[in-house]
mmCIF file of C-alpha atoms in Angstrom:
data_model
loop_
_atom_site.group_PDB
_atom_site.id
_atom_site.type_symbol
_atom_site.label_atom_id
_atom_site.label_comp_id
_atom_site.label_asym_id
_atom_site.label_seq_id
_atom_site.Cartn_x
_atom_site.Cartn_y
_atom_site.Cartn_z
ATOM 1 C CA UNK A 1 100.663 124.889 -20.788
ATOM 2 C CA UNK A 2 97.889 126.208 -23.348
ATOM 3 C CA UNK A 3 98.628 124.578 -26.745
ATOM 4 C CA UNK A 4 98.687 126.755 -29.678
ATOM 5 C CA UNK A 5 98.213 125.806 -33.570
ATOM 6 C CA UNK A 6 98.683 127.796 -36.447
ATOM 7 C CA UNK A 7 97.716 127.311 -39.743
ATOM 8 C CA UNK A 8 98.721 127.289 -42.574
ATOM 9 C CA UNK A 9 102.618 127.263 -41.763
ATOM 10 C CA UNK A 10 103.213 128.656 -45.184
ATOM 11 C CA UNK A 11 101.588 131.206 -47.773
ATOM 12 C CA UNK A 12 102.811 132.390 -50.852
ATOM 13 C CA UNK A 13 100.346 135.227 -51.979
ATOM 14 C CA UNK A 14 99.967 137.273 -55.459
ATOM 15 C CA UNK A 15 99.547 140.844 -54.484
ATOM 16 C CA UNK A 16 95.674 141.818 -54.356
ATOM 17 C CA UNK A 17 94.921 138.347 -53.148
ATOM 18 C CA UNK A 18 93.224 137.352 -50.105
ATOM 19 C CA UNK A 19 93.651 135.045 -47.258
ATOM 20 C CA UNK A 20 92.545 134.025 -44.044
ATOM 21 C CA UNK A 21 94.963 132.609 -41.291
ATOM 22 C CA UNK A 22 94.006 130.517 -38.144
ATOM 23 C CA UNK A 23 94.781 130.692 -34.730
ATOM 24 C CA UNK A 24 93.940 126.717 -32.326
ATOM 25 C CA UNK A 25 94.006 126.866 -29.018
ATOM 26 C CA UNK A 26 93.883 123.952 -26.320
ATOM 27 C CA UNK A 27 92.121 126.280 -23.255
ATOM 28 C CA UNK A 28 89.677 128.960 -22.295
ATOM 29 C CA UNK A 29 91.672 131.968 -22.245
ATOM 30 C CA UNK A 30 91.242 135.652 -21.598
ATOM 31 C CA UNK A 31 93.553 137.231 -23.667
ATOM 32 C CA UNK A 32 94.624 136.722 -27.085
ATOM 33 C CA UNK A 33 96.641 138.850 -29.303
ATOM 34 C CA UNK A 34 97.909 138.758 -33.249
ATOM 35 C CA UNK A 35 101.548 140.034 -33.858
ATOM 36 C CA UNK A 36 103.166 140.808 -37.274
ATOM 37 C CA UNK A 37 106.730 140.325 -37.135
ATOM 38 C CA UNK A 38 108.720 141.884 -39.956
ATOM 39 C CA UNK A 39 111.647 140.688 -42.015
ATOM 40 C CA UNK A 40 113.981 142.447 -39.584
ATOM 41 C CA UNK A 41 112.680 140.696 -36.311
ATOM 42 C CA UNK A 42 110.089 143.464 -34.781
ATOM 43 C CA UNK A 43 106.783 142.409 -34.113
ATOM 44 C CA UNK A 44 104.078 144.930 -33.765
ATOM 45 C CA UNK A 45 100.330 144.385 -32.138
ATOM 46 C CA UNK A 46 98.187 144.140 -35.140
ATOM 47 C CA UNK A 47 94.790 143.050 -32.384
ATOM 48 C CA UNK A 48 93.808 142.169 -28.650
ATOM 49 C CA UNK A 49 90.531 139.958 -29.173
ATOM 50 C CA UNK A 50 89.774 137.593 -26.821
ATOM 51 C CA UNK A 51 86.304 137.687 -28.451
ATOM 52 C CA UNK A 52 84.453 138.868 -31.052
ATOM 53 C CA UNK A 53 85.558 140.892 -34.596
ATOM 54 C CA UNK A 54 87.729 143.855 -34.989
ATOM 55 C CA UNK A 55 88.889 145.360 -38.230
ATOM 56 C CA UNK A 56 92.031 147.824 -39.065
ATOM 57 C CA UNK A 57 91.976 148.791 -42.783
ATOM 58 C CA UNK A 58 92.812 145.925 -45.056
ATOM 59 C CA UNK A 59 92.559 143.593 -41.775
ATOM 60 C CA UNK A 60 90.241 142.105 -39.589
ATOM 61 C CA UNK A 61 89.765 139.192 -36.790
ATOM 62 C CA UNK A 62 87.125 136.880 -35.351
ATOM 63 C CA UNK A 63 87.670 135.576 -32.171
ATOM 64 C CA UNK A 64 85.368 132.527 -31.270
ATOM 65 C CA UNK A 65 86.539 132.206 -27.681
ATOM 66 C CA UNK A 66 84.024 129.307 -26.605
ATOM 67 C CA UNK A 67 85.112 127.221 -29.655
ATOM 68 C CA UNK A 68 88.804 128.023 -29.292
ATOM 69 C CA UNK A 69 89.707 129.508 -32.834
ATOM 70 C CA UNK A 70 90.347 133.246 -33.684
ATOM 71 C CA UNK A 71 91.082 133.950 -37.510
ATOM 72 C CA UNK A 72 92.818 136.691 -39.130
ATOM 73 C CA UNK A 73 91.748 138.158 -42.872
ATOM 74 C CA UNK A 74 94.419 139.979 -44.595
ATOM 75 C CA UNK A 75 92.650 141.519 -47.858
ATOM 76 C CA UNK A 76 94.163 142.630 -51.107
ATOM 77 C CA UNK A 77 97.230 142.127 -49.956
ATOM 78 C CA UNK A 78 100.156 144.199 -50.712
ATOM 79 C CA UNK A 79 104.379 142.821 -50.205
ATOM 80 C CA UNK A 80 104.794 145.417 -46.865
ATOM 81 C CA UNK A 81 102.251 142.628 -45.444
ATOM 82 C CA UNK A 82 104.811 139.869 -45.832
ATOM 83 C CA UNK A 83 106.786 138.279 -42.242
ATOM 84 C CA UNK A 84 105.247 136.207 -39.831
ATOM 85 C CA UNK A 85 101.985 136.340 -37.887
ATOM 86 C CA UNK A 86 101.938 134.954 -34.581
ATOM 87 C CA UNK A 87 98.922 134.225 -32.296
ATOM 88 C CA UNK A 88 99.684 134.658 -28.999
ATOM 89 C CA UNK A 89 97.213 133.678 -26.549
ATOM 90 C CA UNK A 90 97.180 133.169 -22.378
ATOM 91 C CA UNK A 91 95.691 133.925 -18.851
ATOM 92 C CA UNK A 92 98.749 134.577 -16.586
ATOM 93 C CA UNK A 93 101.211 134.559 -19.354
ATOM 94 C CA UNK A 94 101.119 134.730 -23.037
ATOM 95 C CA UNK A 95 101.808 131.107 -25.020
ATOM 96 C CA UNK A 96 102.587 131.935 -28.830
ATOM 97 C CA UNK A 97 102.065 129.859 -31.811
ATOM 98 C CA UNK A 98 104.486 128.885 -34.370
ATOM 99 C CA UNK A 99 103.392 131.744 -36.793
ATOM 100 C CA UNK A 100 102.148 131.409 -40.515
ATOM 101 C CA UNK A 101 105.027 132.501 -42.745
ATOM 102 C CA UNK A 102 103.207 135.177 -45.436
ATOM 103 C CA UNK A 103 105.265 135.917 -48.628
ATOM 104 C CA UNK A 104 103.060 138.367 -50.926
ATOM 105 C CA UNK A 105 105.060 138.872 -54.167
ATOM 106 C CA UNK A 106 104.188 141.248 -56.523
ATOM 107 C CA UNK B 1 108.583 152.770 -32.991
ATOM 108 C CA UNK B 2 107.028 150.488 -30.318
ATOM 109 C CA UNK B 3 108.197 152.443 -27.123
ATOM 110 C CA UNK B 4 110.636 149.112 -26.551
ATOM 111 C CA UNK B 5 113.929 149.664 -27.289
ATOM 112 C CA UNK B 6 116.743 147.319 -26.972
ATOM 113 C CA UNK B 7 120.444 147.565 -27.456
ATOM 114 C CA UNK B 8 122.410 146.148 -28.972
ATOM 115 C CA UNK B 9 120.748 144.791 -32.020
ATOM 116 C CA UNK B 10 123.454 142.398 -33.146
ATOM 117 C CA UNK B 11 126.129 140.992 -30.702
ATOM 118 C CA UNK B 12 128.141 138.211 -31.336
ATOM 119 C CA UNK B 13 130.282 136.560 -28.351
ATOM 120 C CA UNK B 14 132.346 133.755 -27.594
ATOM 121 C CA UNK B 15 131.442 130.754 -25.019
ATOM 122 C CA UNK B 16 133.959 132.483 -22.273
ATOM 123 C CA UNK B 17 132.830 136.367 -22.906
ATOM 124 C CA UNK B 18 130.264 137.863 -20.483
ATOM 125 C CA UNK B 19 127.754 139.997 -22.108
ATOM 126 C CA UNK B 20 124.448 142.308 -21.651
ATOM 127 C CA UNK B 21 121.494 142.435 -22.878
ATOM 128 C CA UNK B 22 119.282 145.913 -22.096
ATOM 129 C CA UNK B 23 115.895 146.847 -22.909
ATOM 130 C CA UNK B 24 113.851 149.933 -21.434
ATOM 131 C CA UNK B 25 110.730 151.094 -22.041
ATOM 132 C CA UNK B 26 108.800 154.045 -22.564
ATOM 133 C CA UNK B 27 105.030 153.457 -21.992
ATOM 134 C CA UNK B 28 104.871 154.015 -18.534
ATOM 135 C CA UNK B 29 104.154 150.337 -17.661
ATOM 136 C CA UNK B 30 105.321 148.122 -14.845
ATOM 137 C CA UNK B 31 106.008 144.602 -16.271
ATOM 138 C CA UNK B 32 108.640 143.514 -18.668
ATOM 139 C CA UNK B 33 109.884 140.387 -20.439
ATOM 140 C CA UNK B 34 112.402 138.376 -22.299
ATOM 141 C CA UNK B 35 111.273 136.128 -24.641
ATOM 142 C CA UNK B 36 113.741 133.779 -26.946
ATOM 143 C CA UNK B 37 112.941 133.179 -30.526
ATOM 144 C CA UNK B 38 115.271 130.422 -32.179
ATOM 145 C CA UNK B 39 114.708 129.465 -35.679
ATOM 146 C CA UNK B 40 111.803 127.566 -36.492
ATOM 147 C CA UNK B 41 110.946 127.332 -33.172
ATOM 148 C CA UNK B 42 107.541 129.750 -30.996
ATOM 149 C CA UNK B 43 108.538 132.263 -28.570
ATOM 150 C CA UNK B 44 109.741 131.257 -25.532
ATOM 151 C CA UNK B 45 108.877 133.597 -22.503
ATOM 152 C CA UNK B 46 112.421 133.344 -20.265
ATOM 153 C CA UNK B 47 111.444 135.532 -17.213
ATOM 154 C CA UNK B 48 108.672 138.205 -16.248
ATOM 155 C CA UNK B 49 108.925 141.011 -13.758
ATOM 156 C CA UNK B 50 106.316 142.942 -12.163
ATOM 157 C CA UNK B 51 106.270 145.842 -10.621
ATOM 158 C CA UNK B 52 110.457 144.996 -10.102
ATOM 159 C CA UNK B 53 110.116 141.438 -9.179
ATOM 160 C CA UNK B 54 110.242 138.269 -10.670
ATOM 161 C CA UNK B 55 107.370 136.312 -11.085
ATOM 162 C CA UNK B 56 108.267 134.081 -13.509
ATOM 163 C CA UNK B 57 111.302 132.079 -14.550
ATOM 164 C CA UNK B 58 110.689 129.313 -17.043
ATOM 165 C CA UNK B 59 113.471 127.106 -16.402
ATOM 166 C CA UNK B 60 116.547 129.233 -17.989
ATOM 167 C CA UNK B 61 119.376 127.818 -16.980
ATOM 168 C CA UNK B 62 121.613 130.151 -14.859
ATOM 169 C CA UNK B 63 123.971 131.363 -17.712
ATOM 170 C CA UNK B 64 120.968 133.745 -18.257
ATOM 171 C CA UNK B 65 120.561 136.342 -15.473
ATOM 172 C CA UNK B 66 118.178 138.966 -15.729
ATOM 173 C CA UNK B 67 118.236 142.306 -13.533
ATOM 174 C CA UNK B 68 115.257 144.571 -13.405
ATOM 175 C CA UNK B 69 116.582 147.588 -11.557
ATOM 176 C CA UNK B 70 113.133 149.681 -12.068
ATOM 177 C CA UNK B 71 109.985 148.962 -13.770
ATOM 178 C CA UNK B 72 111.465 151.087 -16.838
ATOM 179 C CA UNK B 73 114.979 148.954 -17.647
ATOM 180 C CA UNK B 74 115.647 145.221 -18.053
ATOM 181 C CA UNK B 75 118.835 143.693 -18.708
ATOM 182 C CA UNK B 76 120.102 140.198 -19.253
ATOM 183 C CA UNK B 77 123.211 139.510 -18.064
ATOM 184 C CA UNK B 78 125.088 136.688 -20.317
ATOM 185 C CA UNK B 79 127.688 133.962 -19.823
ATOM 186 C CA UNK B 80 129.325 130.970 -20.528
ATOM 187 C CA UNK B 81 126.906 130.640 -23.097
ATOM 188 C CA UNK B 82 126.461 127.973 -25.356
ATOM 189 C CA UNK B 83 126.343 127.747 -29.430
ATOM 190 C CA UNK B 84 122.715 126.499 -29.309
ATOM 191 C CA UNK B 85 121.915 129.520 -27.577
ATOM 192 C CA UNK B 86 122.023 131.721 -30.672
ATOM 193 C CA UNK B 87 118.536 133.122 -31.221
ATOM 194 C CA UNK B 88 116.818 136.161 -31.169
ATOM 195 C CA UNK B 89 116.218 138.041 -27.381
ATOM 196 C CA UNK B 90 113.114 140.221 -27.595
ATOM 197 C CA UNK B 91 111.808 142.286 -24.840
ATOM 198 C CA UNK B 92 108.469 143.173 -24.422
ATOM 199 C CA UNK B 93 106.101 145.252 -21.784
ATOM 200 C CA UNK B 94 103.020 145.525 -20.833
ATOM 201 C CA UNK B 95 100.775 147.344 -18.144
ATOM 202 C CA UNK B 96 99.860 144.460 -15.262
ATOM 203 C CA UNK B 97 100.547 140.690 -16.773
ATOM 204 C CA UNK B 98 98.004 138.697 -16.633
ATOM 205 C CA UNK B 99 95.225 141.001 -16.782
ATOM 206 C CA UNK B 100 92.578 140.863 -18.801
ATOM 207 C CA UNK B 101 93.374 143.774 -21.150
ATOM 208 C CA UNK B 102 97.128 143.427 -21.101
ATOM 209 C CA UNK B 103 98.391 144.284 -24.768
ATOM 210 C CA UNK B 104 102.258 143.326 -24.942
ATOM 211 C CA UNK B 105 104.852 145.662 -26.905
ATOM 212 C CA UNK B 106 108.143 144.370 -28.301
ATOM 213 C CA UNK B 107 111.313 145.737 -28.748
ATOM 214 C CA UNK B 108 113.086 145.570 -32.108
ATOM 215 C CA UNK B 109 115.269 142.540 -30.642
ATOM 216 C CA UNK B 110 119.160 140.998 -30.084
ATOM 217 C CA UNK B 111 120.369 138.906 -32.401
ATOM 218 C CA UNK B 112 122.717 136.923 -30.390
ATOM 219 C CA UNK B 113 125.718 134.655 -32.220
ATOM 220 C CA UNK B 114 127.382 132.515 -30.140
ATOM 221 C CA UNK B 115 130.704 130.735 -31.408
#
């Protein structure tokens, strides 16, 4: 199967900070996805982009499919943004990565 | 409010007990999966269905059954399970898998205890 890295595993943010996670992946795929999965276990579609840049608000991501990296920016941060962010990426099925684990304290 | 929902949200069984899992959506689309998350561990993707049928099974061992009665309802049907298999069961859906603009939605999750 597609290998998937995160990085970093950890992240301890002041509120108002900013940070930038990563998203490694072993294969050409067509579909990748960032999740946001909240202190009670639901994780909600923050982007699909299996290329290029999107933003939402406060975030954005780059998707660099044909050097196998997407990134996620999270600016000024506020605690509701704390939980895990997975990358999930795939071609028949999705293969997720181990998440970063964002605590924003205030 | 994903348009996954799953019930129940906590269950916690012994090794012998027989249990369900259920999970329906409400976006209309016509696959559906279970993933488990265990601690410290990446989602696993158990079993996909399209369209009704199974496409995928990743190697669960049979103590997991799922059912997929329409393209709206899963279940997972549980027994004889075993303490390790405490995690979290989320559901998810999506339109067609594998295409190229499939976007997956999760349901809030089971948190299963096994003792």
């Amino acid at each position: 199967g597609i290998q998937v890295e995160q990085s970093p595993p950890d992240l301890i943010l002041q509120e108002g900070a900013n940070s930038t996670l990563r998203c490694n992946f072993s294969d050409s795929v067509n579909n990748l996805q960032w999740f946001h999965q909240n202190p009670w276990g639901q994780l909600i579609n923050l982007f699909y982009i299996p290329s290029g840049t999107k933003q939402n608000g406060r975030l954005s991501a780059t998707t660099v499919a044909t050097e196998r990296y997407s990134l996620l920016y999270i600016s000024s941060s506020q605690t509701t943004d704390s939980g895990v962010y997975f990358c999930a990426v795939g071609i028949n099925k999705f293969y997720f990565g181990s998440g970063t684990k964002l605590n924003v304290k205030p | 409010e994903t348009g996954v929902t799953q019930t129940p949200r906590h269950l916690v069984m012994g090794m012998t007990n027989k249990k369900s899992l259920k999970c329906e959506q409400h976006l209309g689309h016509n696959a559906m999966y279970w993933y488990k998350q265990s601690a410290k561990k990446p989602l696993e993707l158990m079993f996909v269905y399209n369209f009704k049928e199974q496409t995928e099974n990743n190697s669960v061992p049979s103590r997991f059954s799922p059912e997929c009665p329409n393209s709206s309802h899963l279940f997972l049907h549980l027994h004889t399970l075993q303490p390790e298999d405490s995690a979290l069961y989320l559901c998810a859906s999506s339109q067609v898998p594998g295409a190229r603009r499939d976007t997956q939605y999760f349901g809030p999750g089971t948190r299963l205890t096994v003792l």
